[in-house]
Coordinates of C-alpha atoms in Angstrom, one line a residue:
X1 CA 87.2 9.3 232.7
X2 CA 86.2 9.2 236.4
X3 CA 88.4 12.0 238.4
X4 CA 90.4 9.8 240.5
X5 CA 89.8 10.2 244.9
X6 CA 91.7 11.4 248.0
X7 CA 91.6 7.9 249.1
X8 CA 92.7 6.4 245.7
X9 CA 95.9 8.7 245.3
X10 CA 97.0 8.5 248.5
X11 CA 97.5 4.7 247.5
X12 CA 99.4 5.7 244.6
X13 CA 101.4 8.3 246.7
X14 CA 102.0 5.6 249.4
X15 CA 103.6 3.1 247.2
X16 CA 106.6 5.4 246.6
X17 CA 109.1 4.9 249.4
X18 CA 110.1 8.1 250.1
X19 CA 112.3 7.8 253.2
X20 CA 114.0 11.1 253.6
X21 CA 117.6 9.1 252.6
X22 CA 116.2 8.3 249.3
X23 CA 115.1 9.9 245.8
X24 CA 111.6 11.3 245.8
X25 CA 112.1 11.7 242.0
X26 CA 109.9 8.8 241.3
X27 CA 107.4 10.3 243.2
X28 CA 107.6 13.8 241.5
X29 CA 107.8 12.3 237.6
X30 CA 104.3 10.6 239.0
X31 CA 102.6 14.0 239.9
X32 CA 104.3 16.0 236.5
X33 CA 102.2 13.4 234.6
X34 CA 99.5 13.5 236.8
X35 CA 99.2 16.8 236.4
X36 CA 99.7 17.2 232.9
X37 CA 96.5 14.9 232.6
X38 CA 94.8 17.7 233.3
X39 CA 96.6 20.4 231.1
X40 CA 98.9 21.5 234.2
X41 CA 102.4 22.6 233.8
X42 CA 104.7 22.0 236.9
X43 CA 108.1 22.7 237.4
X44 CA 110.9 20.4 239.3
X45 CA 113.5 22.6 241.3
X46 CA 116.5 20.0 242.0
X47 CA 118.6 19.8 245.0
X48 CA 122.7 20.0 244.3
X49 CA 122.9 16.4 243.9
X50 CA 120.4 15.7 241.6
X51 CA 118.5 12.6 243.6
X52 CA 115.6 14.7 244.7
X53 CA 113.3 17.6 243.8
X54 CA 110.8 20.3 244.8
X55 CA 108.1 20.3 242.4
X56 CA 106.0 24.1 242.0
X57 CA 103.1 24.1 239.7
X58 CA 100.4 27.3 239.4
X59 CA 96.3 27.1 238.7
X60 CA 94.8 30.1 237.8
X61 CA 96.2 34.1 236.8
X62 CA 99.6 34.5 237.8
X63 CA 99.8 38.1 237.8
X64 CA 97.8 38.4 241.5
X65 CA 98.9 36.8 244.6
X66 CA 97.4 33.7 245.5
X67 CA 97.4 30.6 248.1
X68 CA 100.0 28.0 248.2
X69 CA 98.8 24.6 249.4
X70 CA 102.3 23.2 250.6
X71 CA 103.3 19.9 252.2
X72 CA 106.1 17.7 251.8
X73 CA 107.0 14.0 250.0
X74 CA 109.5 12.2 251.9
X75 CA 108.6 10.6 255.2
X76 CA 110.2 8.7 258.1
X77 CA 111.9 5.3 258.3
X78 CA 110.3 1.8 259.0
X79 CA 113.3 0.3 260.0
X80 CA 112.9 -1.6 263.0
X81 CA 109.1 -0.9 263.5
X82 CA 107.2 -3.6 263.5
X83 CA 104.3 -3.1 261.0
X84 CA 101.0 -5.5 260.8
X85 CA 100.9 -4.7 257.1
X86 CA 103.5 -3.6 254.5
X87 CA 103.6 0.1 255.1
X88 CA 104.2 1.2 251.1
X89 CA 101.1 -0.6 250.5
X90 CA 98.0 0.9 251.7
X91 CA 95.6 -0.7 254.1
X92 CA 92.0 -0.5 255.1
X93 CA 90.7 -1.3 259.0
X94 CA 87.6 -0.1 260.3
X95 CA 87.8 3.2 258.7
X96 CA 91.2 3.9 259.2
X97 CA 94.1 4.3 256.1
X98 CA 97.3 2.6 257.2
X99 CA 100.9 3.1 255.6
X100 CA 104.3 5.3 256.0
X101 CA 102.8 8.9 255.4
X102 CA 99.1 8.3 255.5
X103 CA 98.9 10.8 258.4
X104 CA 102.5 13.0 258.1
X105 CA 102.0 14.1 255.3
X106 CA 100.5 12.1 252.0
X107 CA 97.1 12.4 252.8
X108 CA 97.4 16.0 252.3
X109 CA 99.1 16.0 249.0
X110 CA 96.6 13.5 247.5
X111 CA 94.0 15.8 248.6
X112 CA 95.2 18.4 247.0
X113 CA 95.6 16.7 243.7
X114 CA 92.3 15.4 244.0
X115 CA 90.7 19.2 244.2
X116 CA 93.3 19.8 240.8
X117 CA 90.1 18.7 238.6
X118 CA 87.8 21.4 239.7
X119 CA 90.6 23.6 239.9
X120 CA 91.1 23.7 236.4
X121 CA 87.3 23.1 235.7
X122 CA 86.5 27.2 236.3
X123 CA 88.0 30.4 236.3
X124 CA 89.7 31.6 239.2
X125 CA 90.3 34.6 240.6
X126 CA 93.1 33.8 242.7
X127 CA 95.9 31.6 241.8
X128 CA 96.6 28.3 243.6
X129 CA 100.2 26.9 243.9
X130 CA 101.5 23.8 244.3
X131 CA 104.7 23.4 246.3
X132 CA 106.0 20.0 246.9
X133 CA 109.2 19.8 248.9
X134 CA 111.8 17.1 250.0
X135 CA 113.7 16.6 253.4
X136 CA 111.1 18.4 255.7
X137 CA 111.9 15.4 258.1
X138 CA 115.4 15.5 258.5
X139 CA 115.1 19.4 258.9
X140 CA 113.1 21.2 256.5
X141 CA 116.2 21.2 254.2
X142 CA 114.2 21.0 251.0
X143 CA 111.9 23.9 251.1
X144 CA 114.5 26.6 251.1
X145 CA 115.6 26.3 247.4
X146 CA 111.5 26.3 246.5
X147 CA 111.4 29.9 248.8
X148 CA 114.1 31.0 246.9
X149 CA 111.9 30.5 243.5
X150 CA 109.2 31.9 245.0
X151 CA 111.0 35.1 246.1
X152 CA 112.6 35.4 242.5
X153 CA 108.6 35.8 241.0
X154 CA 107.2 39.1 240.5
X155 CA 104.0 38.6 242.4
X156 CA 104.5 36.8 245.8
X157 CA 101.6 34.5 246.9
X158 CA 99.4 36.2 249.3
X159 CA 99.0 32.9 252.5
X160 CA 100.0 29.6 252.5
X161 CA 98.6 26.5 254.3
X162 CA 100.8 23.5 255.5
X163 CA 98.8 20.6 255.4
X164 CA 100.7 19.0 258.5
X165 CA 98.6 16.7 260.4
X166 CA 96.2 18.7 263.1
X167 CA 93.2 17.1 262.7
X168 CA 91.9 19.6 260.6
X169 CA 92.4 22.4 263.4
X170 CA 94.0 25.8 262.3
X171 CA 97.4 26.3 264.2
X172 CA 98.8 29.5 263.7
X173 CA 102.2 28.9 266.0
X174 CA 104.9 26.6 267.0
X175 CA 107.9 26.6 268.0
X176 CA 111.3 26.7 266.2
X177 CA 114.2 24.1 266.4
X178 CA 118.0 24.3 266.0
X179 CA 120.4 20.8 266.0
X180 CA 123.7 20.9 266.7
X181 CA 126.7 18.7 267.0
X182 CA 129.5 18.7 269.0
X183 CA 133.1 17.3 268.4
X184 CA 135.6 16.6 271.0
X185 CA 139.0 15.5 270.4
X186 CA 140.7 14.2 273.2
X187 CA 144.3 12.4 273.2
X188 CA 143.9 8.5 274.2
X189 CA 146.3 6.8 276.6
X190 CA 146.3 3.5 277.9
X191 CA 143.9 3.5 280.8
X192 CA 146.8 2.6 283.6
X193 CA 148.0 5.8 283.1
X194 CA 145.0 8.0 282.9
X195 CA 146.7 11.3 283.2
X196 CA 148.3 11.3 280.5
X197 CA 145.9 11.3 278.2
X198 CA 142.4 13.5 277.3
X199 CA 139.3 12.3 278.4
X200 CA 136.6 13.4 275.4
X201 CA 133.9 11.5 277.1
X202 CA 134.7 13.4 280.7
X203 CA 135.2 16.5 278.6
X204 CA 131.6 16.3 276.5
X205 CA 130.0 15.3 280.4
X206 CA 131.2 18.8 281.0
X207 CA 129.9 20.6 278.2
X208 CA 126.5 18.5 279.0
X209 CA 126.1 19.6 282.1
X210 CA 126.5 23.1 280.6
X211 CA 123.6 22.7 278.4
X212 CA 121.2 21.5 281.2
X213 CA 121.8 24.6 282.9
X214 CA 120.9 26.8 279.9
X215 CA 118.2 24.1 279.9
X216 CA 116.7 25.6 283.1
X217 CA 117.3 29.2 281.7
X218 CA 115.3 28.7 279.2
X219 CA 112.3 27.4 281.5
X220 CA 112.1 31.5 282.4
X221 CA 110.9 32.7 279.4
X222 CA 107.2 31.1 278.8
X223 CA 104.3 31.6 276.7
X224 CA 101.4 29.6 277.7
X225 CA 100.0 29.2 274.2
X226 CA 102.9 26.5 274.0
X227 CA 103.0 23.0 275.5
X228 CA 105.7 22.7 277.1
X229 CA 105.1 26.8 277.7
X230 CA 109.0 27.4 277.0
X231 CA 111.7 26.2 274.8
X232 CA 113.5 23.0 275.5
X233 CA 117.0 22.4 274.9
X234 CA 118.3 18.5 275.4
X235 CA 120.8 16.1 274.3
X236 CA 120.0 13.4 272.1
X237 CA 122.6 11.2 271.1
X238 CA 126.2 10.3 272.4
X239 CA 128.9 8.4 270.5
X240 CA 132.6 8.1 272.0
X241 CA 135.2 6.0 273.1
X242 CA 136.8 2.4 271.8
X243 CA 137.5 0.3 274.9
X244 CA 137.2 0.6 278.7
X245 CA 141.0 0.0 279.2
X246 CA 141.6 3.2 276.6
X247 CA 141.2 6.6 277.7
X248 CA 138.7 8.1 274.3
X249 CA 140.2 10.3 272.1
X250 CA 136.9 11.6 270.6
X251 CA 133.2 12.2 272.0
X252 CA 130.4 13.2 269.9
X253 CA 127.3 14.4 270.8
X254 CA 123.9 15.9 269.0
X255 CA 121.7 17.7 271.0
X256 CA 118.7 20.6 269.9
X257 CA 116.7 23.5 270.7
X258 CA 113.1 24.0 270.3
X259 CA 113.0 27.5 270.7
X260 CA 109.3 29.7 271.3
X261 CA 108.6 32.2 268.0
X262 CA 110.8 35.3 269.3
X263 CA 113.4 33.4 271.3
X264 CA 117.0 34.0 270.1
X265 CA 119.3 31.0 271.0
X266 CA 122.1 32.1 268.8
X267 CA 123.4 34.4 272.1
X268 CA 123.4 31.7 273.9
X269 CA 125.1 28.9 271.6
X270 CA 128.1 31.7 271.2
X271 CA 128.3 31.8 274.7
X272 CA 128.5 28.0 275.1
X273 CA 131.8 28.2 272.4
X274 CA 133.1 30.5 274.3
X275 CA 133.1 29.2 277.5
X276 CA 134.2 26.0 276.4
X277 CA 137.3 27.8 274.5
X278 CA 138.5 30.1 277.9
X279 CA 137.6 27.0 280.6
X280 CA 138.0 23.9 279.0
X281 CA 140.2 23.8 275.9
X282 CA 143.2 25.5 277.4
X283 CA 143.8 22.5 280.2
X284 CA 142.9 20.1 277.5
X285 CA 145.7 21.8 275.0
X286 CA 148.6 21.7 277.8
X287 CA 148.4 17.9 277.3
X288 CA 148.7 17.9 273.4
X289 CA 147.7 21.0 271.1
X290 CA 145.2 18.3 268.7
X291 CA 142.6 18.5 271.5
X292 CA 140.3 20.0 270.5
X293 CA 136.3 21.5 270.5
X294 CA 133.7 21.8 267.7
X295 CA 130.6 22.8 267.2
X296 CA 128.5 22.1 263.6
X297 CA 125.1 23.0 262.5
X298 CA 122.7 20.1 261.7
X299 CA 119.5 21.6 261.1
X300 CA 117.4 24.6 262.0
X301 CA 114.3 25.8 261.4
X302 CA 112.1 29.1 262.6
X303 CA 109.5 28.9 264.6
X304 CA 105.6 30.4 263.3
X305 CA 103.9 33.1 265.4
X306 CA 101.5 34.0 262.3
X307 CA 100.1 37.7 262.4
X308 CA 96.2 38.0 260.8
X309 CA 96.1 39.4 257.8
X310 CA 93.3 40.2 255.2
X311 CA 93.8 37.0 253.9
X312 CA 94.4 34.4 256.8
X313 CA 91.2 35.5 258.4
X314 CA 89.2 34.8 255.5
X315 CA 91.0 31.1 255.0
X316 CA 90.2 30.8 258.5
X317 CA 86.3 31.2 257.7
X318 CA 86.3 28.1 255.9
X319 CA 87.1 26.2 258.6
X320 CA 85.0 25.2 261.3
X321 CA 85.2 27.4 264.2
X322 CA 88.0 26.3 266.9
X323 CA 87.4 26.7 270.4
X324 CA 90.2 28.5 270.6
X325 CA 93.2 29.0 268.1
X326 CA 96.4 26.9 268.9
X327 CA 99.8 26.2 268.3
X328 CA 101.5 22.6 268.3
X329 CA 105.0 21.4 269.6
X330 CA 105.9 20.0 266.0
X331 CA 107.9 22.4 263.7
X332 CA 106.9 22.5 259.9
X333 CA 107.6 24.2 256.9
X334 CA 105.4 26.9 258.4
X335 CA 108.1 29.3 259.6
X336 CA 110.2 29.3 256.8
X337 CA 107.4 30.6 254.6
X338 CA 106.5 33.5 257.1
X339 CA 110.1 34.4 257.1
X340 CA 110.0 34.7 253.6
X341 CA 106.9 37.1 253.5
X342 CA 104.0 35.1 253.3
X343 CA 102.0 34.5 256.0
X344 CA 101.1 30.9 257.0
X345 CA 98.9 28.7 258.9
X346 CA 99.2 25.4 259.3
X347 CA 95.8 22.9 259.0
X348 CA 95.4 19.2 257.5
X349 CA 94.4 15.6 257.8
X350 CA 95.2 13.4 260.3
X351 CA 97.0 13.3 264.2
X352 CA 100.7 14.2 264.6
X353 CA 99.8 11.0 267.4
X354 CA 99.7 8.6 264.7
X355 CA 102.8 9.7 262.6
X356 CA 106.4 8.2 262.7
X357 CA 104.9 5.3 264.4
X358 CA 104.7 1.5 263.1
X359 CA 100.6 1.3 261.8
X360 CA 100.7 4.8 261.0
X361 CA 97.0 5.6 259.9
X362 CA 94.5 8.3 258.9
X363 CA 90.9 8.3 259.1
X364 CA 88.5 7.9 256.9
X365 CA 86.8 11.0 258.7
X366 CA 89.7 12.7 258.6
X367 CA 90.1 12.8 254.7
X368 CA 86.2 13.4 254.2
X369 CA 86.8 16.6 256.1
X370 CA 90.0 17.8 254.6
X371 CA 87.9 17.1 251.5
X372 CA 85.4 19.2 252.4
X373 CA 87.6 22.3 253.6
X374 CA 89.1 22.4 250.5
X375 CA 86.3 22.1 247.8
X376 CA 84.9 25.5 250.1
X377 CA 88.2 26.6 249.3
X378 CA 87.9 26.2 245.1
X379 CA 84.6 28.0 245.3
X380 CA 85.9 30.6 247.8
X381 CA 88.7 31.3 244.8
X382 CA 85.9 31.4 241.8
X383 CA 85.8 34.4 240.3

């Protein structure tokens, strides 16, 4: 039987719509077995509602550290993008791949499983793991429960690589990101008789404004490995009010931080609920005590600021040498695996440009070279 090719499994891998709202456990049963075609024993790690899973699976001696080739299986919506093909089908133009994932991040995994053959053909003297994870793009919410694994092991893996999309360039930093969400509860009123009631829309304008001041405070603090060179704070969604003759009782409002490696914004968010407790909540309370103002986590993940180590530097030998080594806006999984110990670069097929985007595509050069990378990896882990 002819070992199956990057370009052929990413086709397979492609078909499964795996839209971050919906189970990836068809998806997962698909690589078990396609695993355990080649005498490879995986393991699925399910989230608390039992729709999706991280998958973990080990090549080689398990009682050294080793490299984990991670990436993730769900991917962004189509809705309202207008496609010129069906994107869970994949497509073939002058030398591009197109379909949902083909660049962030399924070209990736398939390359990996392709490289599971010779893997298994020879002896290693490192171990390579497998992590597959759910939810990276709604905020890297599936990769925690597969660290926690990991840390429970009694040899932790030694590097990691996050096949993210940089054109096959090493990135060894990027920035963090924090979402939150902000409730305000106003009292309505008809709007003849504005006064009496709470204006939540007037009252989130406020806290707004607040945030694009710290905005500008955090333009002082810059590293010029970054583009932008410092972290960004800004609102991105608004929801409030019923009608324009009724004052709104509630506002809503989302807004995030993409914070440098090293930058704490924690300070400053318990600043922000404290301001908005002394100046704003008392006036709004004197008018009726269920005013009130919340703040709720919605995602966050660290930022990556990787250190060299033994290991990285020889992982980064395999590569072709960058001009320089850089860092990208994007956040990954990255972070949360240097936080956990193991150091991490991030390096795989394919242009963040091209992902999220109706026509999403990678290139056929693209794969060759991801291809390439890591078959220099297998023989850089023979032993």
């Amino acid at each position: 039987m002819n070992n199956p090719t990057t370009r052929e499994l990413l086709a397979d891998l492609i078909a499964f719509d795996t839209v971050s709202r919906h189970s990836n456990l068809a998806l997962m049963d698909w690589v078990q077995r396609y695993l355990a075609s080649y005498g490879v024993s995986s393991q699925l790690l399910p989230d608390a509602s039992g729709e999706k899973a991280n998958l973990l699976a080990v090549i080689g001696p398990q009682e050294i550290p080793g490299i984990v080739l991670s990436g993730h299986t769900d991917v962004v919506p189509v809705d309202g993008q207008q496609w010129q093909s069906d994107p869970f089908l994949l497509q073939e133009r002058e030398g591009k791949l197109y379909g949902r994932g083909a660049a962030d991040m399924k070209s990736w995994l398939a390359a990996v499983l392709a490289l599971v053959p010779q893997l298994v053909a020879q002896p290693l003297r490192l171990p390579v793991w497998l992590a597959f994870s759910h939810d990276e793009e709604v905020g890297c919410k599936g990769v925690p429960g597969l660290l926690e694994h990991l840390d429970s092991l009694p040899v932790r893996p030694a590097a990691c690589i996050v096949g993210e999309p940089t054109e096959m360039r090493p990135i060894l930093g990027h920035k963090g990101k924090i979402a939150l969400r902000c409730t305000v509860t106003g009292l309505a009123s008809h709007s003849a008789y504005t006064p009496q009631g709470v204006n939540a829309i007037e009252v989130a304008v406020r806290i707004i404004q607040r945030l694009m001041a710290l905005a500008e405070k955090l333009r002082l603090q810059q590293n010029l490995a970054f583009d932008p060179p410092y972290s960004t704070l800004q609102t991105g969604v608004i929801r409030g009010g019923e009608a324009l003759n009724i004052v709104p009782a509630h506002c809503q409002f989302d807004f995030e931080i993409r914070m440098l490696p090293g930058v704490e914004v924690q300070p400053m968010m318990a600043e922000l609920e404290a301001w908005c407790q002394r100046e704003l909540l008392p006036e709004m309370q004197r008018r009726s005590p269920v005013c009130a103002i919340t703040f709720s986590p919605l995602s966050h993940y660290p930022g990556l600021e990787t250190c060299a180590t033994t290991t990285i530097d020889q992982l980064l030998t395999l590569l072709p040498p960058p001009e320089a080594l850089s860092t990208v806006a994007f956040g990954t999984e990255g972070g949360l695996f240097q936080q956990h110990g193991i150091p991490t670069l991030v390096c795989g097929p394919g242009a963040m440009a091209q992902g999220h985007k109706p026509d999403e595509f990678v290139s056929l050069d693209q794969l060759a070279l991801c291809d390439d990378f890591l078959i220099r990896l297998c023989r850089w882990l023979r032993a």
